[in-house]
Amino acid sequence: MLKILTELDAVSGNEYELSDFILSQVSNYADEVIRDYMGNLIFYKKGKKPNGKKIGVFAHMDEVGLIVKSITDDGYIKFDTVGGIDDRILLSQKVSVGPDKICGVIGTKAIHLQSKSEKKAVPKVSDLYIDIGAQSKEDAMQYVNKGDYIAFKSEYVRLHHRRFKAKAIDDRVGCAIMMELIREKYDSDIYFCFTVQEETGLRGATVLARKINPDTAIVLEATTAGDTAFSSKHLYATVLGNGPVISIMDNASYGDRDLRVFIENVAKSRGIKYQHKLTSNGGNDAGAIQSRASGCKVCSVSLPCRYIHSAVSVADGGDYDEMRMLVRAVLNDIGEFEPNEVSESEADDV
Amino acid sequence: MNLLKKLTQAFAVSGSEDSIHELISAEIASYVDEIYTDNLGNLIAHKSGNGKKILFTAQTDEIGVMVTYIEDNGFLRFAPVGKFQPESALHQKVIFPNGTVGVICAEIGTDVSGELKFTSMYIDIGTVSSEDTLKYVAHGDTAMFIGMFIKTPAALISKSLGCRASVYILIEAAKRIKNNANDLYFVFTSRNQIGYKGNMVVGYNIEPDYAVTVDAVAAQDCPKSSDSAVCLGKGAVLKLMDKSVITHKGLREMLRGCADDAGISCQVGVFPTDVSGTAAIQGTKSGVPAASISIPVRNINTTCETANYEDIKACIKLIEEFCKKDFIFA
């Protein structure tokens, strides 16, 4: 499933290829299916023993990518980024452009024409272009239009030790786990939400959280792993192979402490490995969900992922299995989650 | 004054605000009709009346640090909770809820006069191994800065003085207001260090007719300040605008009128680089007329925030007068 999902293209704002696929696969398992105006998908599953609480499970469908800005007279495509992409990972990538998935490569000025300083510097987006083999503007315009989305072309490949390389691991892992868990029955009322436009500012989740107004939400994500060569241990944030990541706090949200402890206890009771996200950098849909409408208790559970937001992200199959087990167990037990109320006292009359 | 001191010293690092809630509840309970918390941990004290629904908010949470990694030799790596400068954290003491105290240091060889980064800093709790450290501190624990409350003839100095003085102002105002015609909500908002989470939901739940946020603003009277409009000791600050909000003109002018009528000293300020929780409430649902009453504070977001007690008293008095008014403008 991860292979299929990561090889589909769904750059932010253009998630239809993926959302059509998800609809075709799992619509039968939900009591109600909604695709809203932004393109978010909501699958509502009635619980066997609902307790009046609304539980939301969120994963975003979109991935970072590029968009066609203009076409030069020579038929080269100038582009801009969609979502947070490091300029350094762009050069020499294979991409697929527009609805017809025209194959192209990202190029820059030939090496013998570059000045000394250009050779040393990382080429900026404005110095790069996509070459689809077109011979002129008119030629290129037959295949490509301004505003067409561009996705990385990158196959799912197995590496050693159950690790794998793919694009869009962020957040197809969340989608894959939800598509599997949607098929089961739960005690609580659960809204499985596939959101759009996370990478461009949590936009889908912002609307969705207002619409559903859940009491509790679990956000399934992929998060950065810094356990790479040339990095000090205290900067790793998360480590491949140490299990799913439970967030405490990041730039966009505070994980709810009671919910976090509940999830940790579910993991401990079933012998599932987990780790904490040991940085406050980054942010995801939890930030939008937490503070929309009347507010919501949130916690993110993520798959550690190296080279996130690139065409060659690397993650661990063992972590994926543990994450799937953990989320399944949490959804089975979520009816038992009772936050500690801090103070709920009727005061004396004045 | 004793209450203000207790409030400033309470532990309420953003996301861990339970203990200050107990303190506030105990203080305010006998002066309001109900107290409850919402889904995000805002503490809401309601003093009911038949008139307009007016919301007052004050932020409870303070900056702090979160443990991100424990070194083999026992030192703690950390991330900031909230926005503050690495320079202002260097060589400060922090304390965890269990009483463990640590000192924030920079790695040997770090150019502390150059660009100091949190990633090259650590907390020393005096231990010599990770096993030793784990007896006292775990990953993800938060600690607050130590900054004692000092009263001088001229000023008050403390950590968290700005936000806790705001809390103090709401508590004192709630105590003094009697037989209120309007329906008053005093909300102590939580989790504001990341994007004003608490303020974002409070308006949705209460649906106020008017909202006034009580907060701290950076005083503009320090050496080489770009502007010297807002000064310590010149009274409550009515914010015209900041980077995130333009306050409601009618509401602001009404506050100004209350101050002038009652002889309360007040000043007007513009804060082009600051953001505030007022914006979050203003944009709720179909919109809420929102203004703010602010305390001028020097050295904001450090362990030695400095304010003037007369300014704080002016804010309390202003809220008291304001609540007596009928709301006649649209």
XYZ file of C-alpha atoms in Angstrom:
680
model
C 0.000 0.000 0.000
C 2.809 2.441 0.850
C 4.307 1.827 -2.573
C 1.040 2.671 -4.313
C 0.372 5.718 -2.162
C 3.852 7.246 -2.367
C 3.919 6.848 -6.138
C 0.660 8.760 -6.563
C 1.086 12.530 -6.979
C -0.697 14.965 -4.657
C 1.146 18.272 -4.437
C -0.649 20.705 -2.095
C -3.805 22.032 -3.752
C -3.879 19.214 -6.289
C -4.673 16.198 -4.144
C -7.359 14.710 -6.393
C -5.388 11.769 -7.765
C -4.810 10.555 -4.231
C -8.188 11.488 -2.793
C -10.006 9.721 -5.667
C -7.956 6.627 -4.925
C -8.722 6.780 -1.200
C -12.450 7.232 -1.919
C -12.452 4.259 -4.244
C -10.762 2.040 -1.684
C -12.410 2.733 1.656
C -15.739 4.541 1.165
C -17.637 1.316 1.857
C -16.318 1.126 5.386
C -17.697 4.449 6.616
C -21.199 5.442 7.709
C -20.839 8.820 6.061
C -18.360 10.137 3.498
C -17.871 13.839 2.771
C -15.537 15.622 0.373
C -15.666 19.290 1.306
C -15.104 22.335 -0.900
C -11.397 22.379 -0.221
C -11.028 18.722 -1.081
C -10.685 17.348 2.447
C -12.115 13.865 2.925
C -14.078 12.928 6.022
C -15.046 9.351 6.776
C -17.379 9.143 9.754
C -17.672 5.830 11.572
C -20.372 5.406 14.170
C -19.136 3.715 17.324
C -20.536 0.534 18.859
C -20.710 2.156 22.287
C -20.393 5.914 21.717
C -19.915 8.105 24.777
C -20.823 11.407 23.144
C -17.198 12.373 22.500
C -16.037 13.128 18.996
C -12.681 11.630 18.121
C -10.785 12.886 15.075
C -7.924 11.071 13.380
C -6.041 13.246 10.918
C -3.477 12.670 8.179
C -2.673 15.016 5.347
C -2.812 13.866 1.760
C -0.610 16.527 0.219
C 3.110 16.485 -0.409
C 5.604 19.244 -1.175
C 6.271 19.875 -4.863
C 6.606 22.566 -7.515
C 4.385 24.661 -9.736
C 4.919 26.050 -13.277
C 5.531 29.788 -13.163
C 6.432 30.560 -16.761
C 7.911 29.065 -19.903
C 10.961 30.631 -21.562
C 11.195 31.338 -25.277
C 13.517 28.332 -25.539
C 10.896 26.033 -24.023
C 12.359 25.703 -20.532
C 9.972 25.743 -17.585
C 10.539 28.214 -14.748
C 8.949 27.074 -11.491
C 8.354 27.885 -7.849
C 8.139 25.643 -4.795
C 4.919 24.516 -3.104
C 5.562 23.885 0.587
C 8.905 23.912 2.380
C 11.651 22.626 0.067
C 15.376 23.045 0.587
C 16.894 24.537 -2.611
C 19.841 22.141 -2.276
C 17.769 19.049 -3.073
C 16.340 20.319 -6.360
C 19.139 20.177 -8.915
C 19.156 17.070 -11.154
C 15.843 15.712 -9.876
C 13.429 13.925 -12.169
C 9.961 15.453 -12.114
C 6.581 14.888 -13.644
C 4.810 17.969 -14.938
C 1.096 18.652 -15.242
C -1.919 16.356 -15.591
C -0.268 14.408 -18.414
C 2.749 13.712 -16.200
C 5.283 14.955 -18.733
C 8.726 13.789 -17.705
C 11.365 16.460 -17.079
C 14.638 17.080 -15.296
C 15.723 20.049 -13.226
C 18.775 21.739 -14.692
C 20.905 24.850 -14.329
C 23.587 26.673 -16.308
C 26.243 24.316 -17.742
C 29.295 23.885 -15.509
C 31.794 25.389 -17.989
C 29.725 28.576 -18.101
C 29.545 29.016 -14.350
C 31.695 31.556 -12.558
C 33.801 30.486 -9.556
C 31.266 31.846 -7.115
C 28.382 30.172 -8.940
C 30.126 26.807 -8.657
C 30.434 27.173 -4.911
C 26.908 28.469 -4.258
C 23.740 26.388 -4.089
C 21.639 27.369 -7.115
C 18.475 29.166 -6.067
C 15.054 28.240 -7.399
C 15.255 31.266 -9.684
C 18.460 29.877 -11.264
C 16.896 26.506 -12.020
C 14.555 25.344 -14.743
C 12.870 22.171 -15.912
C 13.857 20.668 -19.219
C 11.149 18.523 -20.829
C 13.004 18.303 -24.145
C 10.848 20.965 -25.768
C 12.399 23.028 -28.545
C 10.489 26.252 -28.180
C 7.867 27.979 -26.087
C 5.152 26.905 -28.541
C 6.400 23.342 -28.425
C 6.391 23.277 -24.618
C 2.955 24.890 -24.432
C 1.468 21.862 -26.169
C 2.200 19.811 -23.076
C 2.459 22.225 -20.185
C 0.475 25.223 -18.943
C 1.259 27.915 -16.420
C -0.010 26.838 -13.023
C 0.461 23.125 -13.697
C 1.621 21.190 -10.681
C 4.958 19.401 -10.706
C 5.711 16.359 -8.546
C 8.984 14.589 -7.880
C 9.389 11.347 -9.767
C 10.717 8.824 -7.327
C 9.949 5.137 -6.988
C 9.391 3.283 -3.765
C 12.524 1.185 -3.209
C 13.337 -1.308 -0.425
C 16.690 -0.706 1.295
C 18.481 -2.874 3.851
C 16.994 -3.712 7.248
C 13.370 -3.161 6.217
C 14.084 0.464 5.436
C 12.651 2.080 2.341
C 13.112 5.119 0.158
C 10.269 7.049 -1.464
C 8.909 10.516 -1.999
C 5.968 11.808 0.062
C 6.489 9.464 3.011
C 5.266 12.649 4.733
C 2.347 11.941 4.990
C 1.377 8.858 2.993
C 2.227 6.797 6.079
C -0.601 8.547 7.909
C -2.941 7.966 4.958
C -1.954 4.293 4.688
C -2.546 3.644 8.388
C -5.925 5.390 8.314
C -6.992 3.473 5.195
C -6.247 0.258 7.036
C -7.811 1.201 10.375
C -10.980 2.586 8.782
C -11.937 -0.993 7.968
C -12.280 -1.981 11.628
C -15.027 -1.310 14.158
C -14.570 0.852 17.256
C -16.528 1.684 20.393
C -16.219 5.456 19.928
C -17.515 7.737 17.179
C -14.504 8.390 14.986
C -13.964 10.867 12.153
C -11.136 9.783 9.855
C -9.968 12.977 8.177
C -7.702 13.182 5.147
C -6.673 16.829 4.871
C -5.386 18.979 2.022
C -2.800 21.777 1.917
C -0.949 20.979 5.150
C 2.411 21.810 3.603
C 1.294 25.300 2.617
C 0.003 26.321 6.045
C -2.343 23.744 7.620
C -5.182 25.121 5.522
C -7.329 22.031 5.060
C -7.201 21.079 8.729
C -8.131 24.611 9.773
C -11.436 24.355 7.921
C -12.043 20.750 8.891
C -11.481 21.299 12.601
C -14.069 24.081 12.550
C -16.537 21.831 10.767
C -16.142 18.772 12.988
C -15.098 20.463 16.239
C -13.681 17.246 17.728
C -13.063 16.796 21.469
C -9.930 14.765 20.958
C -7.704 14.451 17.902
C -4.797 12.244 16.976
C -2.623 13.455 14.143
C -0.704 10.833 12.161
C 2.403 12.224 10.557
C 5.931 11.729 9.385
C 8.520 13.764 11.227
C 12.134 14.671 10.763
C 14.854 12.270 11.865
C 18.267 13.839 12.342
C 20.154 10.622 13.129
C 22.422 11.044 10.149
C 26.153 11.275 9.620
C 27.865 14.514 10.737
C 25.202 15.342 13.340
C 25.564 15.416 17.143
C 23.338 13.142 19.165
C 21.517 15.958 20.941
C 20.336 17.288 17.590
C 18.844 14.004 16.309
C 15.249 14.877 17.310
C 14.101 11.371 16.349
C 15.884 8.140 15.424
C 14.970 5.520 12.805
C 14.226 2.144 14.389
C 13.240 3.476 17.809
C 9.506 3.251 17.104
C 6.774 5.813 16.450
C 7.312 9.342 17.703
C 5.027 10.977 20.247
C 5.242 14.778 20.148
C 5.353 16.860 23.301
C 5.464 20.307 21.794
C 6.478 21.850 18.487
C 6.316 25.222 16.790
C 2.616 24.866 16.065
C 1.023 23.008 18.970
C 1.238 21.715 22.514
C 0.485 18.020 22.753
C -2.159 17.545 25.438
C -0.365 16.066 28.426
C -3.202 13.779 29.546
C -3.701 12.461 26.010
C 0.033 11.933 25.584
C 0.284 9.977 28.825
C -2.757 7.916 27.791
C -1.103 7.029 24.468
C 2.173 6.206 26.206
C 0.340 3.909 28.620
C -1.412 2.144 25.738
C 2.016 1.590 24.162
C 3.564 0.340 27.412
C 0.693 -2.049 28.164
C 1.070 -3.679 24.760
C 4.858 -3.649 24.619
C 4.966 -1.213 21.685
C 8.148 0.821 21.315
C 7.898 4.601 21.134
C 10.124 7.662 21.329
C 9.557 11.339 21.995
C 10.217 14.069 19.480
C 13.190 15.762 21.073
C 13.020 19.156 19.470
C 10.423 21.885 19.354
C 11.066 22.573 15.663
C 8.491 21.783 13.008
C 4.727 21.884 13.087
C 1.767 20.026 11.631
C -2.036 19.945 11.384
C -2.241 19.543 15.182
C -1.532 23.261 15.439
C -4.593 24.139 13.399
C -6.857 21.565 15.018
C -5.928 22.409 18.604
C -7.083 26.005 18.516
C -9.979 26.008 16.076
C -13.614 26.242 17.155
C -13.905 25.389 20.853
C -10.458 23.853 21.101
C -9.368 20.267 21.128
C -7.001 17.921 22.932
C -4.389 16.867 20.392
C -1.392 14.579 20.193
C 0.742 13.733 17.164
C 2.045 10.237 16.498
C 4.634 10.213 13.725
C 6.940 8.007 11.733
C 10.580 9.115 11.948
C 11.777 9.986 8.459
C 15.190 11.054 7.151
C 15.544 13.603 4.329
C 11.911 14.577 4.805
C 10.444 16.890 2.134
C 12.807 15.478 -0.474
C 12.320 12.989 -3.289
C 14.452 10.460 -1.437
C 12.986 10.275 2.063
C 14.002 7.204 4.063
C 11.975 5.501 6.790
C 11.879 2.177 8.629
C 9.317 -0.592 8.055
C 9.619 -1.758 11.660
C 8.709 1.717 12.907
C 5.761 1.691 10.521
C 4.453 -1.599 11.939
C 4.787 -0.359 15.517
C 3.061 2.897 14.626
C 0.171 0.996 13.036
C -0.151 -1.227 16.102
C -0.031 1.750 18.442
C -2.678 3.760 16.587
C -4.976 0.732 16.340
C -4.656 0.104 20.087
C -5.251 3.781 20.885
C -8.423 3.890 18.773
C -9.707 0.716 20.429
C -9.147 2.151 23.898
C -9.902 5.818 23.287
C -13.327 5.530 24.959
C -11.478 5.069 28.242
C -9.546 8.317 27.869
C -10.662 10.716 30.534
C -8.747 13.934 30.875
C -8.068 15.158 34.394
C -10.259 18.150 34.965
C -8.218 20.726 36.799
C -10.874 22.679 38.548
C -14.578 22.395 38.033
C -16.023 23.889 41.163
C -19.219 25.794 41.642
C -18.207 28.859 43.569
C -20.151 30.329 46.446
C -22.630 33.027 45.659
C -21.378 36.531 46.285
C 1.008 42.889 46.701
C 1.497 39.559 48.403
C -0.856 37.949 45.888
C 1.060 39.476 42.979
C 4.271 38.109 44.435
C 2.782 34.622 44.760
C 1.464 34.775 41.187
C 4.817 35.780 39.703
C 6.602 32.924 41.436
C 4.062 30.246 40.444
C 5.059 27.560 37.923
C 3.128 27.977 34.675
C 5.385 27.219 31.763
C 3.235 27.153 28.659
C 1.427 23.798 28.499
C 1.835 23.033 32.248
C -0.401 25.559 33.940
C -2.338 23.465 36.467
C -0.783 24.803 39.639
C -1.448 28.447 38.893
C -5.078 27.560 38.161
C -5.464 26.323 41.724
C -4.016 29.552 43.031
C -6.305 31.723 40.886
C -9.418 29.631 41.635
C -8.847 29.853 45.376
C -8.470 33.635 45.172
C -11.412 34.407 42.940
C -13.948 31.664 43.796
C -15.984 33.585 46.365
C -16.382 36.592 44.074
C -17.782 34.875 40.984
C -20.733 32.610 40.172
C -18.953 29.758 38.468
C -15.445 28.619 37.564
C -14.585 26.001 34.971
C -11.892 25.033 32.472
C -12.375 24.490 28.748
C -10.897 21.884 26.438
C -7.679 23.828 25.984
C -7.080 24.507 29.677
C -8.362 28.081 29.890
C -9.690 28.887 33.369
C -12.999 30.723 33.066
C -14.548 32.699 35.948
C -18.072 33.943 35.288
C -19.743 36.781 37.166
C -23.236 36.821 35.756
C -25.350 39.833 34.910
C -28.201 40.659 32.569
C -26.476 43.180 30.298
C -23.900 42.774 27.564
C -21.523 39.849 27.620
C -18.023 41.216 28.202
C -14.928 39.072 28.052
C -11.696 39.946 29.852
C -8.639 37.793 29.280
C -5.203 37.605 30.858
C -2.464 35.220 29.832
C -1.221 32.886 32.572
C 1.586 31.032 30.845
C 5.231 31.994 30.863
C 8.337 31.180 28.842
C 10.534 28.267 29.872
C 12.677 25.448 28.568
C 11.917 21.861 27.554
C 14.419 19.025 27.937
C 15.164 17.495 24.545
C 18.183 15.303 25.222
C 20.264 13.994 28.121
C 24.003 13.699 27.472
C 25.977 10.656 28.720
C 27.720 12.911 31.224
C 24.432 14.135 32.644
C 24.000 17.532 31.011
C 20.613 18.457 29.562
C 19.992 19.830 26.090
C 16.872 21.932 25.741
C 14.538 23.818 23.427
C 12.952 27.152 24.277
C 9.244 27.245 25.121
C 8.064 30.613 23.854
C 10.146 33.332 22.277
C 13.186 34.772 24.040
C 16.786 35.502 23.205
C 19.522 32.918 23.889
C 21.579 35.739 25.403
C 18.955 36.455 28.035
C 18.870 32.767 29.037
C 22.629 32.340 29.406
C 23.757 31.843 33.034
C 20.195 31.980 34.296
C 18.861 29.433 36.762
C 15.861 27.248 35.926
C 13.728 25.090 38.202
C 11.658 21.979 37.435
C 8.321 21.332 39.190
C 10.020 18.730 41.421
C 12.471 21.343 42.697
C 15.489 20.357 40.615
C 17.509 23.459 39.784
C 19.843 23.863 36.835
C 22.065 26.544 35.320
C 21.984 27.395 31.615
C 25.473 27.425 30.101
C 27.076 27.655 26.672
C 29.508 25.033 25.298
C 33.183 25.840 25.812
C 34.469 27.783 22.843
C 31.097 29.266 21.926
C 31.392 32.873 20.879
C 28.887 34.331 23.339
C 29.372 37.820 21.963
C 28.543 36.548 18.469
C 25.485 34.648 17.445
C 24.535 32.451 20.362
C 22.246 29.501 19.591
C 20.137 27.321 21.884
C 21.613 24.223 20.216
C 25.068 25.071 21.561
C 23.755 25.609 25.087
C 22.927 23.152 27.864
C 21.542 22.940 31.389
C 23.806 21.808 34.221
C 22.009 20.268 37.206
C 25.269 19.196 38.831
C 25.003 15.504 37.924
C 27.825 13.501 36.332
C 26.010 10.783 34.370
C 22.786 10.281 32.463
C 21.632 7.678 35.021
C 22.109 10.249 37.723
C 20.221 12.921 35.758
C 17.303 10.609 34.968
C 16.579 10.361 38.714
C 15.500 13.997 38.593
C 14.529 14.890 35.043
C 12.974 13.123 32.035
C 12.847 13.970 28.333
C 10.080 16.445 27.634
C 10.017 17.929 31.157
C 9.677 21.694 31.284
C 11.404 24.096 33.660
C 10.773 27.755 34.425
C 13.281 30.518 34.947
C 14.086 31.588 38.486
C 13.629 35.306 38.992
C 12.703 36.485 42.459
C 10.081 39.144 43.137
C 11.658 42.397 44.294
C 9.830 45.534 45.333
C 11.786 48.780 45.327
C 10.399 52.241 46.087
C 10.292 52.866 42.333
C 9.408 49.561 40.737
C 8.564 45.879 40.846
C 11.041 43.407 39.372
C 10.361 39.720 38.782
C 10.216 36.933 36.270
C 6.792 36.613 34.583
C 5.798 40.009 35.970
C 3.955 41.143 32.849
C 1.637 38.172 32.458
C 1.059 37.648 36.190
C 0.323 41.319 36.768
C -2.350 40.899 34.069
C -3.752 37.934 35.996
C -3.566 39.961 39.206
C -5.460 42.838 37.567
C -8.337 40.551 36.565
C -8.505 38.947 40.009
C -8.532 42.311 41.770
C -11.091 43.736 39.355
C -13.362 40.714 39.857
C -13.111 41.210 43.611
C -14.036 44.889 43.479
C -16.870 44.810 40.986
C -20.182 44.483 42.783
C -23.760 44.337 41.491
C -22.606 44.270 37.905
C -25.257 44.951 35.286
C -23.235 43.334 32.507
C -22.428 39.649 32.135
C -18.727 39.379 32.918
C -16.275 36.648 32.007
C -12.751 36.726 33.430
C -10.678 34.211 31.532
C -7.144 33.179 32.422
C -5.876 31.884 29.110
C -3.323 29.131 28.686
C -0.855 28.021 26.037
C -0.250 31.409 24.490
C 3.483 31.113 23.929
C 2.823 29.290 20.660
C 0.432 31.393 18.601
C -2.040 32.399 21.338
C -3.833 29.036 21.421
C -5.848 29.882 24.524
C -7.089 33.187 23.158
C -8.077 31.560 19.871
C -10.749 29.330 21.396
C -12.074 31.453 24.248
C -14.076 33.766 22.013
C -15.669 30.820 20.206
C -16.938 29.267 23.409
C -18.166 32.414 25.154
C -19.366 34.457 22.169
C -18.855 37.818 23.880
C -20.358 41.113 22.736
C -17.103 42.866 23.609
C -13.645 41.685 24.566
C -10.801 43.362 26.414
C -7.452 41.634 26.703
C -5.210 42.606 29.578
C -1.548 42.123 28.754
C 1.969 43.493 29.024
C 3.643 45.636 26.376
C 7.295 46.528 25.977
C 7.930 49.979 27.461
C 9.421 52.387 24.949
C 11.388 54.531 27.392
C 14.710 52.653 27.576
C 17.993 54.094 26.250
C 18.037 54.132 22.443
C 14.407 53.079 22.224
C 13.189 53.995 18.768
C 10.232 55.738 20.269
C 9.534 57.030 23.750
C 5.775 57.093 23.675
C 4.944 54.444 26.261
C 6.634 54.955 29.616
C 6.663 53.302 32.997
C 4.568 55.210 35.514
C 2.322 56.983 33.037
C -0.587 54.653 33.612
C -2.568 52.014 31.755
C -1.749 51.653 28.058
C -4.531 51.661 25.466
C -3.124 49.909 22.429
C -4.002 51.534 19.117
C -2.396 48.850 17.015
C 0.395 46.337 16.816
C 1.601 43.965 14.112
C -1.412 41.694 14.585
C -4.355 43.925 15.464
C -5.957 47.339 15.248
C -8.127 47.692 18.310
C -11.797 48.595 18.039
C -12.121 52.365 17.903
C -15.424 52.693 19.752
C -14.355 50.393 22.543
C -10.987 52.066 22.869
C -12.526 55.532 23.010
C -14.962 54.348 25.615
C -12.069 53.091 27.745
C -10.349 56.428 27.265
C -13.516 58.238 28.350
C -13.760 56.055 31.491
C -10.161 56.888 32.353
C -10.620 60.633 31.819
C -13.863 60.780 33.808
C -12.406 58.920 36.777
C -9.012 60.628 36.669
C -7.136 57.409 35.893
C -3.792 57.989 34.218
C -3.577 56.343 30.847
C -1.451 56.506 27.696
C -1.846 55.387 24.102
C 0.636 53.163 22.282
C 1.566 51.692 18.908
C 3.724 48.551 18.820
C 4.736 47.873 15.211
C 6.782 44.726 15.871
C 4.697 42.976 18.542
C 1.841 40.498 18.232
C -0.848 40.008 20.857
C -3.758 37.792 21.856
C -6.252 40.542 21.043
C -6.097 39.587 17.360
C -7.097 35.991 18.075
C -10.291 37.087 19.836
C -11.155 39.825 17.351
C -11.315 37.302 14.508
C -13.557 34.776 16.267
C -16.708 33.623 14.459
C -18.344 36.689 12.903
C -15.981 39.034 14.745
C -15.793 40.564 18.210
C -15.069 44.240 18.974
C -11.827 43.941 20.918
C -9.491 46.330 22.693
C -6.699 45.941 25.169
C -5.513 47.411 28.432
C -1.791 46.937 28.867
C 0.879 47.343 31.509
C 4.151 48.889 30.291
C 6.990 46.494 31.144
C 10.735 46.863 30.656
C 13.025 43.876 29.954
C 10.076 41.818 28.759
C 10.604 38.025 28.464
C 13.596 38.047 30.785
C 13.985 37.024 34.430
C 13.879 40.663 35.479
C 10.756 42.142 33.965
C 10.281 45.588 35.461
C 6.993 47.428 35.984
C 5.439 50.167 38.060
C 2.814 49.339 40.687
C 0.837 52.535 40.012
C 0.369 51.437 36.368
C -1.028 48.114 37.572
C -3.419 49.882 39.946
C -4.546 52.155 37.109
C -5.453 49.091 35.016
C -7.543 47.621 37.847
C -9.366 50.896 38.380
C -10.005 51.275 34.654
C -11.661 47.863 34.386
C -13.754 48.621 37.440
C -15.014 51.892 35.917
C -15.499 50.338 32.499
C -17.782 47.623 33.875
C -20.127 50.241 35.298
C -20.928 51.635 31.851
C -23.860 50.958 29.601
C -22.866 49.971 26.120
C -24.556 52.314 23.727
C -22.482 52.199 20.553
C -22.901 49.514 17.943
